[in-house]
């Protein structure tokens, strides 16, 4: 069973206060982009995982891996033995702020449900996804969606046309909890204090998405975690500045970083910008990707 699953960028990431469960209240707009991981599930005598792709050796192949936990959770709920061999081919950057681990968990749910014939409905899988992590449910759904709660409560957002991105991948990762902790530290030491509610998504963003208006979208991109990511990885300042100088319509840190996402006006502009960024030596590598992309789906 072969499943492809997209990465995400946050077009808007409004972060609020810390909830009693330790998560931050979010108001975010996700867009799935066609930078995809592939998860292949084979019948096996027990649960095992192998991972390939850049930085695969840094990804744990045991119960610390969210894909492992996804297979275990589905098996438990469906009352089947968690026997599967999962081969994960990674193209989504590891610890890159693009939901790579969550994507693999979403793909695992889809692949194992089919392999084990659990007859789970999509809403049932979405419920399991929400239990597993904040971004897993979106990776299952794909497209463009508003995420609230800790990011797992989703509502699809109308979006027309195709948006072209250049993703600048770093040669290091950032830990999501560390970036949220830095966000809290920066807020505590600022005079504003910690925001209680995650700032609402601007209407202008929804207008731009509905109209397929790339320039309008460029003006509304926002990531509240960006100052925290840049504080932990100051080299990102140079990457973001280079993207602007080389013609991106806008650039933001993707989620908790360190991947930077640059919006461009066309596939051609994206290809040109990707080459120029590579030549500037401000990132490990670049990828051109378009969005919105489909959520986790079986490849026949
Ligand atoms: O849910 P997920 O496992 O993706 O979250 C990883 C970490 O990111 C959490 O343990 C938490 O530290 C932080 N986080 C948060 N608030 C959110 C989402 C994630 O503080 N809404």
PDB file of C-alpha atoms and ligand atoms in Angstrom:
ATOM      1  CA  UNK A   1       0.000   0.000   0.000  1.00  0.00           C
ATOM      2  CA  UNK A   2       1.646   3.201  -1.221  1.00  0.00           C
ATOM      3  CA  UNK A   3       0.524   6.599   0.100  1.00  0.00           C
ATOM      4  CA  UNK A   4       1.756  10.071  -0.871  1.00  0.00           C
ATOM      5  CA  UNK A   5       1.362  12.934   1.590  1.00  0.00           C
ATOM      6  CA  UNK A   6       2.118  16.655   1.256  1.00  0.00           C
ATOM      7  CA  UNK A   7       4.108  19.118   3.337  1.00  0.00           C
ATOM      8  CA  UNK A   8       2.434  22.278   4.623  1.00  0.00           C
ATOM      9  CA  UNK A   9       3.214  25.945   4.877  1.00  0.00           C
ATOM     10  CA  UNK A  10       1.331  28.254   7.233  1.00  0.00           C
ATOM     11  CA  UNK A  11       0.082  31.275   5.271  1.00  0.00           C
ATOM     12  CA  UNK A  12      -0.961  32.760   8.588  1.00  0.00           C
ATOM     13  CA  UNK A  13       0.192  31.521  11.984  1.00  0.00           C
ATOM     14  CA  UNK A  14      -1.380  33.431  14.859  1.00  0.00           C
ATOM     15  CA  UNK A  15      -0.164  32.119  18.217  1.00  0.00           C
ATOM     16  CA  UNK A  16      -2.012  32.851  21.466  1.00  0.00           C
ATOM     17  CA  UNK A  17      -1.514  31.951  25.099  1.00  0.00           C
ATOM     18  CA  UNK A  18      -0.572  28.601  26.613  1.00  0.00           C
ATOM     19  CA  UNK A  19      -3.544  26.352  27.390  1.00  0.00           C
ATOM     20  CA  UNK A  20      -3.891  24.171  30.476  1.00  0.00           C
ATOM     21  CA  UNK A  21      -2.638  21.191  28.402  1.00  0.00           C
ATOM     22  CA  UNK A  22       0.587  23.062  27.570  1.00  0.00           C
ATOM     23  CA  UNK A  23      -0.250  23.710  23.898  1.00  0.00           C
ATOM     24  CA  UNK A  24      -0.631  27.193  22.447  1.00  0.00           C
ATOM     25  CA  UNK A  25      -3.954  28.413  21.152  1.00  0.00           C
ATOM     26  CA  UNK A  26      -3.601  28.799  17.378  1.00  0.00           C
ATOM     27  CA  UNK A  27      -5.382  30.562  14.593  1.00  0.00           C
ATOM     28  CA  UNK A  28      -3.673  29.394  11.446  1.00  0.00           C
ATOM     29  CA  UNK A  29      -4.229  28.976   7.718  1.00  0.00           C
ATOM     30  CA  UNK A  30      -2.491  25.938   6.276  1.00  0.00           C
ATOM     31  CA  UNK A  31      -1.724  25.304   2.631  1.00  0.00           C
ATOM     32  CA  UNK A  32      -0.551  21.870   1.477  1.00  0.00           C
ATOM     33  CA  UNK A  33       2.271  22.020  -1.082  1.00  0.00           C
ATOM     34  CA  UNK A  34       3.411  19.302  -3.463  1.00  0.00           C
ATOM     35  CA  UNK A  35       6.636  18.465  -1.688  1.00  0.00           C
ATOM     36  CA  UNK A  36       5.693  14.928  -0.710  1.00  0.00           C
ATOM     37  CA  UNK A  37       6.786  12.026   1.452  1.00  0.00           C
ATOM     38  CA  UNK A  38       5.847   8.501   0.452  1.00  0.00           C
ATOM     39  CA  UNK A  39       4.925   5.805   2.936  1.00  0.00           C
ATOM     40  CA  UNK A  40       4.716   2.193   1.763  1.00  0.00           C
ATOM     41  CA  UNK A  41       3.060  -0.319   4.090  1.00  0.00           C
ATOM     42  CA  UNK A  42       3.815  -4.051   3.710  1.00  0.00           C
ATOM     43  CA  UNK A  43       2.367  -7.000   5.629  1.00  0.00           C
ATOM     44  CA  UNK A  44       4.835  -8.042   8.349  1.00  0.00           C
ATOM     45  CA  UNK A  45       5.138 -10.123  11.533  1.00  0.00           C
ATOM     46  CA  UNK A  46       5.561  -7.066  13.752  1.00  0.00           C
ATOM     47  CA  UNK A  47       5.755  -3.272  13.550  1.00  0.00           C
ATOM     48  CA  UNK A  48       8.919  -1.960  11.912  1.00  0.00           C
ATOM     49  CA  UNK A  49       9.974   1.239  10.188  1.00  0.00           C
ATOM     50  CA  UNK A  50      12.741   2.153   7.763  1.00  0.00           C
ATOM     51  CA  UNK A  51      13.436   5.675   6.579  1.00  0.00           C
ATOM     52  CA  UNK A  52      15.284   6.968   3.514  1.00  0.00           C
ATOM     53  CA  UNK A  53      16.069  10.426   2.158  1.00  0.00           C
ATOM     54  CA  UNK A  54      18.103  13.449   3.314  1.00  0.00           C
ATOM     55  CA  UNK A  55      18.818  13.399   7.076  1.00  0.00           C
ATOM     56  CA  UNK A  56      16.942  10.063   7.412  1.00  0.00           C
ATOM     57  CA  UNK A  57      19.536   8.942   9.969  1.00  0.00           C
ATOM     58  CA  UNK A  58      18.282  11.666  12.334  1.00  0.00           C
ATOM     59  CA  UNK A  59      14.730  10.291  12.343  1.00  0.00           C
ATOM     60  CA  UNK A  60      14.023   7.659  15.019  1.00  0.00           C
ATOM     61  CA  UNK A  61      12.698   4.369  13.603  1.00  0.00           C
ATOM     62  CA  UNK A  62      10.934   3.311  16.804  1.00  0.00           C
ATOM     63  CA  UNK A  63       8.035   4.370  19.032  1.00  0.00           C
ATOM     64  CA  UNK A  64       9.364   7.954  19.093  1.00  0.00           C
ATOM     65  CA  UNK A  65       8.363   8.205  15.430  1.00  0.00           C
ATOM     66  CA  UNK A  66       4.851   9.618  14.987  1.00  0.00           C
ATOM     67  CA  UNK A  67       4.223   7.129  12.152  1.00  0.00           C
ATOM     68  CA  UNK A  68       4.882   4.274  14.601  1.00  0.00           C
ATOM     69  CA  UNK A  69       2.426   5.827  17.050  1.00  0.00           C
ATOM     70  CA  UNK A  70      -0.123   6.271  14.250  1.00  0.00           C
ATOM     71  CA  UNK A  71       0.063   2.568  13.339  1.00  0.00           C
ATOM     72  CA  UNK A  72      -0.203   1.563  17.024  1.00  0.00           C
ATOM     73  CA  UNK A  73      -3.174   3.835  17.679  1.00  0.00           C
ATOM     74  CA  UNK A  74      -5.099   2.673  14.603  1.00  0.00           C
ATOM     75  CA  UNK A  75      -4.411  -0.987  15.433  1.00  0.00           C
ATOM     76  CA  UNK A  76      -5.575  -0.481  19.017  1.00  0.00           C
ATOM     77  CA  UNK A  77      -8.813   1.258  17.988  1.00  0.00           C
ATOM     78  CA  UNK A  78      -9.534  -1.179  15.153  1.00  0.00           C
ATOM     79  CA  UNK A  79      -8.608  -4.115  17.404  1.00  0.00           C
ATOM     80  CA  UNK A  80      -6.103  -5.628  15.002  1.00  0.00           C
ATOM     81  CA  UNK A  81      -2.468  -6.606  15.570  1.00  0.00           C
ATOM     82  CA  UNK A  82      -0.105  -3.670  14.736  1.00  0.00           C
ATOM     83  CA  UNK A  83       1.830  -5.748  12.226  1.00  0.00           C
ATOM     84  CA  UNK A  84       3.234  -3.715   9.355  1.00  0.00           C
ATOM     85  CA  UNK A  85       6.537  -2.765   7.778  1.00  0.00           C
ATOM     86  CA  UNK A  86       6.543   0.945   6.975  1.00  0.00           C
ATOM     87  CA  UNK A  87       9.036   2.270   4.431  1.00  0.00           C
ATOM     88  CA  UNK A  88       9.142   6.053   4.590  1.00  0.00           C
ATOM     89  CA  UNK A  89      10.800   7.961   1.737  1.00  0.00           C
ATOM     90  CA  UNK A  90      11.363  11.495   2.935  1.00  0.00           C
ATOM     91  CA  UNK A  91      11.422  14.568   0.693  1.00  0.00           C
ATOM     92  CA  UNK A  92       9.856  16.853   3.309  1.00  0.00           C
ATOM     93  CA  UNK A  93      12.724  18.355   5.339  1.00  0.00           C
ATOM     94  CA  UNK A  94      13.346  16.723   8.717  1.00  0.00           C
ATOM     95  CA  UNK A  95      12.637  19.133  11.626  1.00  0.00           C
ATOM     96  CA  UNK A  96      12.017  21.784   8.958  1.00  0.00           C
ATOM     97  CA  UNK A  97       8.727  23.377  10.037  1.00  0.00           C
ATOM     98  CA  UNK A  98       6.783  21.727   7.201  1.00  0.00           C
ATOM     99  CA  UNK A  99       5.023  18.999   9.221  1.00  0.00           C
ATOM    100  CA  UNK A 100       7.169  16.148   7.884  1.00  0.00           C
ATOM    101  CA  UNK A 101       6.624  13.897  10.913  1.00  0.00           C
ATOM    102  CA  UNK A 102       2.909  14.674  10.965  1.00  0.00           C
ATOM    103  CA  UNK A 103       2.673  13.963   7.233  1.00  0.00           C
ATOM    104  CA  UNK A 104       4.191  10.499   7.718  1.00  0.00           C
ATOM    105  CA  UNK A 105       1.712   9.798  10.533  1.00  0.00           C
ATOM    106  CA  UNK A 106      -1.215  10.849   8.311  1.00  0.00           C
ATOM    107  CA  UNK A 107       0.057   8.660   5.454  1.00  0.00           C
ATOM    108  CA  UNK A 108       0.507   5.742   7.858  1.00  0.00           C
ATOM    109  CA  UNK A 109      -3.114   5.990   8.997  1.00  0.00           C
ATOM    110  CA  UNK A 110      -4.334   5.845   5.391  1.00  0.00           C
ATOM    111  CA  UNK A 111      -1.946   3.033   4.388  1.00  0.00           C
ATOM    112  CA  UNK A 112      -2.593   0.836   7.441  1.00  0.00           C
ATOM    113  CA  UNK A 113      -6.367   1.330   7.326  1.00  0.00           C
ATOM    114  CA  UNK A 114      -6.280  -0.024   3.765  1.00  0.00           C
ATOM    115  CA  UNK A 115      -3.745  -2.794   4.466  1.00  0.00           C
ATOM    116  CA  UNK A 116      -5.602  -4.018   7.561  1.00  0.00           C
ATOM    117  CA  UNK A 117      -9.034  -3.431   5.984  1.00  0.00           C
ATOM    118  CA  UNK A 118     -10.215  -1.605   9.104  1.00  0.00           C
ATOM    119  CA  UNK A 119     -13.049   0.072   7.119  1.00  0.00           C
ATOM    120  CA  UNK A 120     -12.289   3.302   8.989  1.00  0.00           C
ATOM    121  CA  UNK A 121     -14.070   6.334   7.516  1.00  0.00           C
ATOM    122  CA  UNK A 122     -12.128   9.543   6.752  1.00  0.00           C
ATOM    123  CA  UNK A 123     -13.750  11.297   9.767  1.00  0.00           C
ATOM    124  CA  UNK A 124     -12.613   8.383  11.976  1.00  0.00           C
ATOM    125  CA  UNK A 125      -9.056   8.685  10.650  1.00  0.00           C
ATOM    126  CA  UNK A 126      -9.239  12.477  11.143  1.00  0.00           C
ATOM    127  CA  UNK A 127     -10.162  11.904  14.797  1.00  0.00           C
ATOM    128  CA  UNK A 128      -7.114   9.648  15.295  1.00  0.00           C
ATOM    129  CA  UNK A 129      -4.970  12.193  13.441  1.00  0.00           C
ATOM    130  CA  UNK A 130      -6.068  14.967  15.817  1.00  0.00           C
ATOM    131  CA  UNK A 131      -5.105  12.796  18.800  1.00  0.00           C
ATOM    132  CA  UNK A 132      -1.639  12.150  17.372  1.00  0.00           C
ATOM    133  CA  UNK A 133      -0.496  15.747  16.856  1.00  0.00           C
ATOM    134  CA  UNK A 134      -1.453  19.283  15.928  1.00  0.00           C
ATOM    135  CA  UNK A 135      -0.670  19.055  12.177  1.00  0.00           C
ATOM    136  CA  UNK A 136      -1.575  15.428  11.402  1.00  0.00           C
ATOM    137  CA  UNK A 137      -5.242  16.134  10.644  1.00  0.00           C
ATOM    138  CA  UNK A 138      -4.270  18.806   8.106  1.00  0.00           C
ATOM    139  CA  UNK A 139      -1.808  16.509   6.321  1.00  0.00           C
ATOM    140  CA  UNK A 140      -4.657  14.028   5.951  1.00  0.00           C
ATOM    141  CA  UNK A 141      -7.025  16.686   4.564  1.00  0.00           C
ATOM    142  CA  UNK A 142      -4.678  18.755   2.372  1.00  0.00           C
ATOM    143  CA  UNK A 143      -5.789  21.752   0.294  1.00  0.00           C
ATOM    144  CA  UNK A 144      -6.122  25.004   2.210  1.00  0.00           C
ATOM    145  CA  UNK A 145      -7.720  25.105   5.656  1.00  0.00           C
ATOM    146  CA  UNK A 146      -8.205  27.232   8.728  1.00  0.00           C
ATOM    147  CA  UNK A 147      -6.852  25.519  11.844  1.00  0.00           C
ATOM    148  CA  UNK A 148      -7.941  26.470  15.351  1.00  0.00           C
ATOM    149  CA  UNK A 149      -7.607  24.878  18.790  1.00  0.00           C
ATOM    150  CA  UNK A 150      -4.028  23.646  18.833  1.00  0.00           C
ATOM    151  CA  UNK A 151      -4.229  23.507  15.013  1.00  0.00           C
ATOM    152  CA  UNK A 152      -6.208  20.274  14.778  1.00  0.00           C
ATOM    153  CA  UNK A 153      -9.731  21.734  14.363  1.00  0.00           C
ATOM    154  CA  UNK A 154     -10.020  22.299  10.627  1.00  0.00           C
ATOM    155  CA  UNK A 155     -12.338  24.128   8.274  1.00  0.00           C
ATOM    156  CA  UNK A 156     -11.593  24.106   4.530  1.00  0.00           C
ATOM    157  CA  UNK A 157     -10.881  27.530   3.002  1.00  0.00           C
ATOM    158  CA  UNK A 158     -11.906  28.410  -0.547  1.00  0.00           C
ATOM    159  CA  UNK A 159      -8.842  28.917  -2.702  1.00  0.00           C
ATOM    160  CA  UNK A 160      -8.626  29.209  -6.491  1.00  0.00           C
ATOM    161  CA  UNK A 161      -5.656  28.912  -8.814  1.00  0.00           C
ATOM    162  CA  UNK A 162      -2.179  27.677  -8.038  1.00  0.00           C
ATOM    163  CA  UNK A 163       0.443  29.410  -5.912  1.00  0.00           C
ATOM    164  CA  UNK A 164       4.151  28.884  -6.657  1.00  0.00           C
ATOM    165  CA  UNK A 165       6.626  28.619  -3.802  1.00  0.00           C
ATOM    166  CA  UNK A 166      10.358  28.315  -3.430  1.00  0.00           C
ATOM    167  CA  UNK A 167      11.323  26.472  -0.284  1.00  0.00           C
ATOM    168  CA  UNK A 168      14.795  27.172   1.076  1.00  0.00           C
ATOM    169  CA  UNK A 169      15.891  24.166   3.134  1.00  0.00           C
ATOM    170  CA  UNK A 170      18.445  24.558   5.915  1.00  0.00           C
ATOM    171  CA  UNK A 171      21.212  22.069   6.748  1.00  0.00           C
ATOM    172  CA  UNK A 172      20.030  21.943  10.381  1.00  0.00           C
ATOM    173  CA  UNK A 173      16.661  21.465  12.091  1.00  0.00           C
ATOM    174  CA  UNK A 174      14.755  23.397  14.735  1.00  0.00           C
ATOM    175  CA  UNK A 175      12.816  21.695  17.519  1.00  0.00           C
ATOM    176  CA  UNK A 176       9.164  22.818  17.494  1.00  0.00           C
ATOM    177  CA  UNK A 177       8.856  22.826  21.335  1.00  0.00           C
ATOM    178  CA  UNK A 178      12.069  24.897  21.531  1.00  0.00           C
ATOM    179  CA  UNK A 179      10.655  27.476  19.100  1.00  0.00           C
ATOM    180  CA  UNK A 180       7.391  27.734  21.077  1.00  0.00           C
ATOM    181  CA  UNK A 181       9.431  28.116  24.300  1.00  0.00           C
ATOM    182  CA  UNK A 182      11.439  30.902  22.661  1.00  0.00           C
ATOM    183  CA  UNK A 183       8.152  32.521  21.545  1.00  0.00           C
ATOM    184  CA  UNK A 184       7.026  32.511  25.208  1.00  0.00           C
ATOM    185  CA  UNK A 185      10.369  33.877  26.391  1.00  0.00           C
ATOM    186  CA  UNK A 186      10.333  36.731  23.851  1.00  0.00           C
ATOM    187  CA  UNK A 187       6.739  37.611  24.795  1.00  0.00           C
ATOM    188  CA  UNK A 188       7.439  37.536  28.518  1.00  0.00           C
ATOM    189  CA  UNK A 189      10.354  39.895  28.119  1.00  0.00           C
ATOM    190  CA  UNK A 190       8.422  42.301  25.852  1.00  0.00           C
ATOM    191  CA  UNK A 191       6.158  44.971  27.294  1.00  0.00           C
ATOM    192  CA  UNK A 192       3.169  43.474  25.438  1.00  0.00           C
ATOM    193  CA  UNK A 193       3.185  40.289  27.527  1.00  0.00           C
ATOM    194  CA  UNK A 194       1.695  36.999  26.369  1.00  0.00           C
ATOM    195  CA  UNK A 195      -1.269  37.301  24.021  1.00  0.00           C
ATOM    196  CA  UNK A 196      -4.288  35.458  25.387  1.00  0.00           C
ATOM    197  CA  UNK A 197      -6.086  34.805  22.111  1.00  0.00           C
ATOM    198  CA  UNK A 198      -4.426  33.825  18.879  1.00  0.00           C
ATOM    199  CA  UNK A 199      -4.858  36.774  16.530  1.00  0.00           C
ATOM    200  CA  UNK A 200      -7.639  36.173  13.998  1.00  0.00           C
ATOM    201  CA  UNK A 201      -6.730  35.482  10.395  1.00  0.00           C
ATOM    202  CA  UNK A 202      -7.031  38.633   8.313  1.00  0.00           C
ATOM    203  CA  UNK A 203      -9.973  38.823   5.920  1.00  0.00           C
ATOM    204  CA  UNK A 204      -7.551  40.072   3.259  1.00  0.00           C
ATOM    205  CA  UNK A 205      -5.889  36.646   3.282  1.00  0.00           C
ATOM    206  CA  UNK A 206      -9.192  34.863   2.627  1.00  0.00           C
ATOM    207  CA  UNK A 207     -10.024  37.387  -0.135  1.00  0.00           C
ATOM    208  CA  UNK A 208      -6.658  36.773  -1.824  1.00  0.00           C
ATOM    209  CA  UNK A 209      -7.100  32.986  -1.640  1.00  0.00           C
ATOM    210  CA  UNK A 210     -10.644  33.123  -3.012  1.00  0.00           C
ATOM    211  CA  UNK A 211      -9.488  35.303  -5.922  1.00  0.00           C
ATOM    212  CA  UNK A 212      -6.301  33.303  -6.574  1.00  0.00           C
ATOM    213  CA  UNK A 213      -4.494  36.632  -6.126  1.00  0.00           C
ATOM    214  CA  UNK A 214      -0.795  35.910  -5.545  1.00  0.00           C
ATOM    215  CA  UNK A 215       0.200  39.550  -4.927  1.00  0.00           C
ATOM    216  CA  UNK A 216      -2.655  39.960  -2.446  1.00  0.00           C
ATOM    217  CA  UNK A 217      -1.570  36.776  -0.682  1.00  0.00           C
ATOM    218  CA  UNK A 218       2.029  38.041  -0.543  1.00  0.00           C
ATOM    219  CA  UNK A 219       0.889  41.097   1.417  1.00  0.00           C
ATOM    220  CA  UNK A 220      -0.931  39.070   4.058  1.00  0.00           C
ATOM    221  CA  UNK A 221       1.539  36.262   4.874  1.00  0.00           C
ATOM    222  CA  UNK A 222       2.249  36.237   8.609  1.00  0.00           C
ATOM    223  CA  UNK A 223       3.994  33.955  11.060  1.00  0.00           C
ATOM    224  CA  UNK A 224       3.995  34.839  14.775  1.00  0.00           C
ATOM    225  CA  UNK A 225       6.679  32.177  15.360  1.00  0.00           C
ATOM    226  CA  UNK A 226       9.116  33.843  12.948  1.00  0.00           C
ATOM    227  CA  UNK A 227      10.854  36.102  15.516  1.00  0.00           C
ATOM    228  CA  UNK A 228      11.378  33.065  17.768  1.00  0.00           C
ATOM    229  CA  UNK A 229      12.778  30.936  14.921  1.00  0.00           C
ATOM    230  CA  UNK A 230      15.090  33.779  13.843  1.00  0.00           C
ATOM    231  CA  UNK A 231      16.185  34.302  17.440  1.00  0.00           C
ATOM    232  CA  UNK A 232      17.261  30.625  17.652  1.00  0.00           C
ATOM    233  CA  UNK A 233      18.703  30.574  14.119  1.00  0.00           C
ATOM    234  CA  UNK A 234      19.933  34.087  13.250  1.00  0.00           C
ATOM    235  CA  UNK A 235      21.227  32.872   9.853  1.00  0.00           C
ATOM    236  CA  UNK A 236      17.582  32.882   8.711  1.00  0.00           C
ATOM    237  CA  UNK A 237      17.749  36.688   8.537  1.00  0.00           C
ATOM    238  CA  UNK A 238      20.170  36.403   5.625  1.00  0.00           C
ATOM    239  CA  UNK A 239      18.071  33.773   3.854  1.00  0.00           C
ATOM    240  CA  UNK A 240      14.894  35.863   4.166  1.00  0.00           C
ATOM    241  CA  UNK A 241      16.669  39.027   3.002  1.00  0.00           C
ATOM    242  CA  UNK A 242      18.215  37.226   0.013  1.00  0.00           C
ATOM    243  CA  UNK A 243      14.798  35.965  -1.111  1.00  0.00           C
ATOM    244  CA  UNK A 244      13.416  39.523  -1.063  1.00  0.00           C
ATOM    245  CA  UNK A 245      16.421  40.922  -2.927  1.00  0.00           C
ATOM    246  CA  UNK A 246      16.240  38.186  -5.570  1.00  0.00           C
ATOM    247  CA  UNK A 247      12.609  38.886  -6.466  1.00  0.00           C
ATOM    248  CA  UNK A 248      10.292  36.899  -4.165  1.00  0.00           C
ATOM    249  CA  UNK A 249       6.918  38.599  -3.698  1.00  0.00           C
ATOM    250  CA  UNK A 250       7.178  37.703   0.005  1.00  0.00           C
ATOM    251  CA  UNK A 251       9.090  35.339   2.245  1.00  0.00           C
ATOM    252  CA  UNK A 252       8.328  33.811   5.620  1.00  0.00           C
ATOM    253  CA  UNK A 253       9.718  31.169   7.908  1.00  0.00           C
ATOM    254  CA  UNK A 254       7.549  28.066   7.451  1.00  0.00           C
ATOM    255  CA  UNK A 255       5.866  27.128  10.750  1.00  0.00           C
ATOM    256  CA  UNK A 256       8.537  26.719  13.425  1.00  0.00           C
ATOM    257  CA  UNK A 257      11.297  26.788  10.760  1.00  0.00           C
ATOM    258  CA  UNK A 258      14.023  26.697   9.688  1.00  0.00           C
ATOM    259  CA  UNK A 259      12.656  26.187   6.143  1.00  0.00           C
ATOM    260  CA  UNK A 260      11.860  29.542   4.497  1.00  0.00           C
ATOM    261  CA  UNK A 261       8.951  29.758   2.050  1.00  0.00           C
ATOM    262  CA  UNK A 262       9.075  32.364  -0.724  1.00  0.00           C
ATOM    263  CA  UNK A 263       6.004  33.191  -2.764  1.00  0.00           C
ATOM    264  CA  UNK A 264       6.545  33.937  -6.463  1.00  0.00           C
ATOM    265  CA  UNK A 265       4.312  35.030  -9.323  1.00  0.00           C
ATOM    266  CA  UNK A 266       4.720  31.962 -11.582  1.00  0.00           C
ATOM    267  CA  UNK A 267       6.432  28.610 -11.992  1.00  0.00           C
ATOM    268  CA  UNK A 268       9.059  30.340 -14.135  1.00  0.00           C
ATOM    269  CA  UNK A 269       9.804  32.963 -11.475  1.00  0.00           C
ATOM    270  CA  UNK A 270       9.986  30.201  -8.873  1.00  0.00           C
ATOM    271  CA  UNK A 271      12.534  28.216 -10.903  1.00  0.00           C
ATOM    272  CA  UNK A 272      14.632  31.373 -11.410  1.00  0.00           C
ATOM    273  CA  UNK A 273      14.493  32.321  -7.730  1.00  0.00           C
ATOM    274  CA  UNK A 274      15.396  28.775  -6.642  1.00  0.00           C
ATOM    275  CA  UNK A 275      18.521  28.871  -8.821  1.00  0.00           C
ATOM    276  CA  UNK A 276      19.481  32.352  -7.613  1.00  0.00           C
ATOM    277  CA  UNK A 277      19.071  31.412  -3.926  1.00  0.00           C
ATOM    278  CA  UNK A 278      21.213  28.311  -4.434  1.00  0.00           C
ATOM    279  CA  UNK A 279      23.926  30.445  -6.043  1.00  0.00           C
ATOM    280  CA  UNK A 280      23.849  32.893  -3.087  1.00  0.00           C
ATOM    281  CA  UNK A 281      24.678  30.022  -0.719  1.00  0.00           C
ATOM    282  CA  UNK A 282      22.095  31.075   1.870  1.00  0.00           C
ATOM    283  CA  UNK A 283      20.529  27.611   2.327  1.00  0.00           C
ATOM    284  CA  UNK A 284      21.335  23.890   1.950  1.00  0.00           C
ATOM    285  CA  UNK A 285      19.090  23.461  -1.080  1.00  0.00           C
ATOM    286  CA  UNK A 286      15.912  24.770  -2.668  1.00  0.00           C
ATOM    287  CA  UNK A 287      12.721  23.158  -3.924  1.00  0.00           C
ATOM    288  CA  UNK A 288      10.019  24.582  -6.163  1.00  0.00           C
ATOM    289  CA  UNK A 289       6.556  23.544  -4.997  1.00  0.00           C
ATOM    290  CA  UNK A 290       2.993  24.512  -5.833  1.00  0.00           C
ATOM    291  CA  UNK A 291      -0.053  24.650  -3.629  1.00  0.00           C
ATOM    292  CA  UNK A 292      -2.677  23.781  -2.734  1.00  0.00           C
ATOM    293  CA  UNK A 293      -1.898  20.042  -2.989  1.00  0.00           C
ATOM    294  CA  UNK A 294      -4.068  17.028  -2.093  1.00  0.00           C
ATOM    295  CA  UNK A 295      -3.923  15.419   1.336  1.00  0.00           C
ATOM    296  CA  UNK A 296      -2.669  11.890   2.060  1.00  0.00           C
ATOM    297  CA  UNK A 297      -3.823   9.546  -0.715  1.00  0.00           C
ATOM    298  CA  UNK A 298      -3.217   6.048  -1.989  1.00  0.00           C
ATOM    299  CA  UNK A 299      -1.160   5.738  -5.164  1.00  0.00           C
ATOM    300  CA  UNK A 300      -2.429   2.847  -7.265  1.00  0.00           C
TER     301      UNK A 300
HETATM  302  O1  LIG B   1       1.300  18.508  18.343  1.00  0.00           O
HETATM  303  P1  LIG B   1       2.726  18.369  17.953  1.00  0.00           P
HETATM  304  O2  LIG B   1       3.335  17.089  18.449  1.00  0.00           O
HETATM  305  O3  LIG B   1       2.993  18.619  16.508  1.00  0.00           O
HETATM  306  O4  LIG B   1       3.467  19.554  18.727  1.00  0.00           O
HETATM  307  C1  LIG B   1       4.853  19.544  18.959  1.00  0.00           C
HETATM  308  C2  LIG B   1       5.174  20.528  20.057  1.00  0.00           C
HETATM  309  O5  LIG B   1       4.968  21.871  19.607  1.00  0.00           O
HETATM  310  C3  LIG B   1       4.320  20.416  21.315  1.00  0.00           C
HETATM  311  O6  LIG B   1       4.847  19.480  22.198  1.00  0.00           O
HETATM  312  C4  LIG B   1       4.385  21.832  21.868  1.00  0.00           C
HETATM  313  O7  LIG B   1       5.590  22.044  22.561  1.00  0.00           O
HETATM  314  C5  LIG B   1       4.434  22.695  20.623  1.00  0.00           C
HETATM  315  N1  LIG B   1       3.088  23.173  20.210  1.00  0.00           N
HETATM  316  C6  LIG B   1       2.446  24.132  20.978  1.00  0.00           C
HETATM  317  N2  LIG B   1       1.212  24.577  20.597  1.00  0.00           N
HETATM  318  C7  LIG B   1       0.627  24.112  19.480  1.00  0.00           C
HETATM  319  C8  LIG B   1       1.255  23.140  18.692  1.00  0.00           C
HETATM  320  C9  LIG B   1       2.506  22.684  19.083  1.00  0.00           C
HETATM  321  O8  LIG B   1       2.974  24.597  21.993  1.00  0.00           O
HETATM  322  N3  LIG B   1      -0.569  24.575  19.134  1.00  0.00           N
END
